[in-house]
PDB file of C-alpha atoms in Angstrom:
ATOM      1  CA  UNK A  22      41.468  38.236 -42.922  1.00 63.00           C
ATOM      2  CA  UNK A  23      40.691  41.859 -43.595  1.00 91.00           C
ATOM      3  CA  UNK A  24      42.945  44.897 -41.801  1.00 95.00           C
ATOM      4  CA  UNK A  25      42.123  47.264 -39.271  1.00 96.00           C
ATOM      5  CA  UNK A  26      43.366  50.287 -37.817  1.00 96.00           C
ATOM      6  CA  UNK A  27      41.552  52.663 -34.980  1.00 97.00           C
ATOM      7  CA  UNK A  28      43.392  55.857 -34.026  1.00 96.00           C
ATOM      8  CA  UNK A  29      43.076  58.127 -31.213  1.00 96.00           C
ATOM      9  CA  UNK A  30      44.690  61.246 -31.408  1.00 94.00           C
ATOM     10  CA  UNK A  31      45.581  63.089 -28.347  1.00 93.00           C
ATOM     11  CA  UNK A  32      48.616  65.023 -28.487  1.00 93.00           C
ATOM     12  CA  UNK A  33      51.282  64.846 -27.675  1.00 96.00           C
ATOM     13  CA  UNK A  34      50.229  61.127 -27.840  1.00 96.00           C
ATOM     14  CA  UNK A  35      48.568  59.081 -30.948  1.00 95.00           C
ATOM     15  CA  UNK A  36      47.464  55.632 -30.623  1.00 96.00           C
ATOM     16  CA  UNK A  37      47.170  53.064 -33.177  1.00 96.00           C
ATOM     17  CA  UNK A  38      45.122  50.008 -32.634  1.00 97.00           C
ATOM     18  CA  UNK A  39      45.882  47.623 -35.648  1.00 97.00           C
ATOM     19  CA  UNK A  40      44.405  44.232 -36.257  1.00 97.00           C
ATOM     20  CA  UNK A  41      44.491  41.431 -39.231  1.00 96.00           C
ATOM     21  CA  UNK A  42      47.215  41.548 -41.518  1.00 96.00           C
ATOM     22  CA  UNK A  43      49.626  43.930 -42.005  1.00 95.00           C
ATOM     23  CA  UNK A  44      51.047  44.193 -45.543  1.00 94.00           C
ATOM     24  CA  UNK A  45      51.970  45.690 -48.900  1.00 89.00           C
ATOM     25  CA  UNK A  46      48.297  46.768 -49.290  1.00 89.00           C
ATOM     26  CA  UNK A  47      47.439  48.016 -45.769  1.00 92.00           C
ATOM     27  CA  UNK A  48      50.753  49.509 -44.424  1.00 90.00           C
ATOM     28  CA  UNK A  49      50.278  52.456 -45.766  1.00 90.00           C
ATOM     29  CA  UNK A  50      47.615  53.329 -43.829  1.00 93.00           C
ATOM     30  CA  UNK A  51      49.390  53.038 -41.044  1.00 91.00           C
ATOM     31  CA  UNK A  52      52.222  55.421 -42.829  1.00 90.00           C
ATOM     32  CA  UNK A  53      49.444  57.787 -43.332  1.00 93.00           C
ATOM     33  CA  UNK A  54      48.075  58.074 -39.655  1.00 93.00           C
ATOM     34  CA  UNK A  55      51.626  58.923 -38.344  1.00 90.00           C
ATOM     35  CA  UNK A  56      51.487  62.059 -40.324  1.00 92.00           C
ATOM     36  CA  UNK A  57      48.577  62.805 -39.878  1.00 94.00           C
ATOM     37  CA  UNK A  58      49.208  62.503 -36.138  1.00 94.00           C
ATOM     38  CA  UNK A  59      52.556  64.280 -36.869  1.00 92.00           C
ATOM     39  CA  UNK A  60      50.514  67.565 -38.461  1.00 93.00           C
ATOM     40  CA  UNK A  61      48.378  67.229 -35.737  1.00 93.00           C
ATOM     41  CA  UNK A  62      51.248  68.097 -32.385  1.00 94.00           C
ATOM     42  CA  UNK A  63      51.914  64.719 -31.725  1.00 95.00           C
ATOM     43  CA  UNK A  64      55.059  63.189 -30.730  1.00 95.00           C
ATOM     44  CA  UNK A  65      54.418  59.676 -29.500  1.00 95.00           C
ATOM     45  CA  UNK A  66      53.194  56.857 -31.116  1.00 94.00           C
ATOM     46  CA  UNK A  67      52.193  53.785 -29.560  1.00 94.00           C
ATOM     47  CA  UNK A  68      51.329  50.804 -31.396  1.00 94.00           C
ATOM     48  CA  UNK A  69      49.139  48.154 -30.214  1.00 95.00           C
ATOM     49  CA  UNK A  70      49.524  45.385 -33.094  1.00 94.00           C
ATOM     50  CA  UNK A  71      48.318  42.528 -30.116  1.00 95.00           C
ATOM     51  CA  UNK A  72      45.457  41.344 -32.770  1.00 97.00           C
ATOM     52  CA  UNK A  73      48.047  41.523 -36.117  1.00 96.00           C
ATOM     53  CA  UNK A  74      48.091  38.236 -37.667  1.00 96.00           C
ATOM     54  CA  UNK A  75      50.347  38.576 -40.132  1.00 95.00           C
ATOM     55  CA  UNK A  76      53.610  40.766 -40.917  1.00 94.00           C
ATOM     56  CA  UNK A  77      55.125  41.016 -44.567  1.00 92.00           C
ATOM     57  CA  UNK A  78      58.515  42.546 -45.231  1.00 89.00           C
ATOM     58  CA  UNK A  79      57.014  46.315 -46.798  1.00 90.00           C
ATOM     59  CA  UNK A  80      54.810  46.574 -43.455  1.00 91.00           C
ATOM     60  CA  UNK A  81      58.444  46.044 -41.308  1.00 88.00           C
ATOM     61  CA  UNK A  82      59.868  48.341 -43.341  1.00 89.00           C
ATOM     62  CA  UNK A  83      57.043  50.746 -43.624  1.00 89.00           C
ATOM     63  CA  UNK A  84      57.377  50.865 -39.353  1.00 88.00           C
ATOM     64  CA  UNK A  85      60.810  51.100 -39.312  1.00 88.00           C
ATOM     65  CA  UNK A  86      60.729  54.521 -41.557  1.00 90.00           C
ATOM     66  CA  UNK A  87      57.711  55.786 -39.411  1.00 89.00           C
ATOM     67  CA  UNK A  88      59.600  55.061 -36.515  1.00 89.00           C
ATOM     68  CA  UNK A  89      62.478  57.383 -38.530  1.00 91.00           C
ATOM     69  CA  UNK A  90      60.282  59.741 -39.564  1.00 90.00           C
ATOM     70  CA  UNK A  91      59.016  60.358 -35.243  1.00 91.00           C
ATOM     71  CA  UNK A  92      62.800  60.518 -34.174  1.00 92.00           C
ATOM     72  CA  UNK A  93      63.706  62.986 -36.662  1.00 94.00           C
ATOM     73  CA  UNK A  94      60.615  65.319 -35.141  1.00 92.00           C
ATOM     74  CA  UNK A  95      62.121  64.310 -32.195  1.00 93.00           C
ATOM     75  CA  UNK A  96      59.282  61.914 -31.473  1.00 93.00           C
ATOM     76  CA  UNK A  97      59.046  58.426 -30.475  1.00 92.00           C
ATOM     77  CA  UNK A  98      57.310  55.479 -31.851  1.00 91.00           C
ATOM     78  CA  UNK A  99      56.814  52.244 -29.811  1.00 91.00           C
ATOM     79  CA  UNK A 100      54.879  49.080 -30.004  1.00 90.00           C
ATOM     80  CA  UNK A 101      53.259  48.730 -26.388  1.00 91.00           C
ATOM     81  CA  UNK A 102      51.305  45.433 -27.174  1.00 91.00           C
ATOM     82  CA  UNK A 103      52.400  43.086 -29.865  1.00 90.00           C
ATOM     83  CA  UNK A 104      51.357  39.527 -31.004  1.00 93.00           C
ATOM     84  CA  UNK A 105      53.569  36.194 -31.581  1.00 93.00           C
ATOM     85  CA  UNK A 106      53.933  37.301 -35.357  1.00 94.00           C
ATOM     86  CA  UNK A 107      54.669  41.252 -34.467  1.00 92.00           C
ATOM     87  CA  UNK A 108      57.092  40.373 -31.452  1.00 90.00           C
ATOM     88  CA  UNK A 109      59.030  37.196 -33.480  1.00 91.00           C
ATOM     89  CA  UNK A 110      59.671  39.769 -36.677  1.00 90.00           C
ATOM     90  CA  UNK A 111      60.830  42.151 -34.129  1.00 87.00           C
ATOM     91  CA  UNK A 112      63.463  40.112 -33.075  1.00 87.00           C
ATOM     92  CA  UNK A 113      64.385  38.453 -36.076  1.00 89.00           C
ATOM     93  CA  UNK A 114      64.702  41.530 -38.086  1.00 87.00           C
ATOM     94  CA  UNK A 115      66.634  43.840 -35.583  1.00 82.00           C
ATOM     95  CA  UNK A 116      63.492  46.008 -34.873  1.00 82.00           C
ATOM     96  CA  UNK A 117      63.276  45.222 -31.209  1.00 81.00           C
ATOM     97  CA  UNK A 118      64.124  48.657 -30.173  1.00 80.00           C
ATOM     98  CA  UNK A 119      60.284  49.601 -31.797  1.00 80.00           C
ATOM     99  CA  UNK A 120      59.202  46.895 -28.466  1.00 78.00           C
ATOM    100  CA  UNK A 121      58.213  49.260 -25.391  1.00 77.00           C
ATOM    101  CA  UNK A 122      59.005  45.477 -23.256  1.00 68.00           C
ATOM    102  CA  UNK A 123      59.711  42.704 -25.044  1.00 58.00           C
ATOM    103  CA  UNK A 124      59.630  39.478 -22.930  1.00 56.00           C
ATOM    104  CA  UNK A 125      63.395  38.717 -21.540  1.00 52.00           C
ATOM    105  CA  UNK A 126      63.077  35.411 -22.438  1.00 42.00           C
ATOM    106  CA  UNK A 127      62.591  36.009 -26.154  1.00 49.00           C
ATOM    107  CA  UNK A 128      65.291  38.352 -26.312  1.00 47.00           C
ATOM    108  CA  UNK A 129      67.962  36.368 -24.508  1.00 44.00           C
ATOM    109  CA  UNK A 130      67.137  33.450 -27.447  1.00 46.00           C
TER     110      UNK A 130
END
């Protein structure tokens, strides 16, 4: 399946629609649109990964610095609307913080 990304820009907010799968060949577009949206005022980035298919290890760790790189601008970035695959690597890798509401039930398993 191929990869997506849309972004809307409207600071202080950015939006990232992604969709397909997320790996070592597409995360860094996602890398690049957070400092982009960085350059351009923003300080929020919201993540809706509800289409993602499929998560590799570079593409968690690729969202964990971007989340990094927003706090130390004193920024935020959250996913607002995950799939199975996002929300399950979430919580399986420690990354549930990046989760604007992650179910309770899959947190309290």
């Amino acid at each position: 399946m191929q990869f997506s990304l849309q972004s809307t820009v409207t600071p202080p907010d950015v939006t990232l629609e992604l969709s397909g799968e997320l790996d070592i060949f597409t995360a860094d577009q996602v890398s690049r649109e957070v400092d982009r949206a960085l350059w351009s005022g923003c300080r929020r980035a919201l993540l809706d990964t509800s289409e993602v298919t499929f998560v590799d290890a570079s593409a968690l760790g690729v969202l964990a610095r971007a989340r990094d790189l927003m706090r130390s601008c004193a920024g935020t970035m959250e996913i607002v609307s995950f799939s199975p695959v996002v929300l399950r690597l979430c919580l399986l890798t420690g990354l549930s913080s990046l989760l604007s509401d992650p179910p309770k039930a899959a947190v309290a398993s």
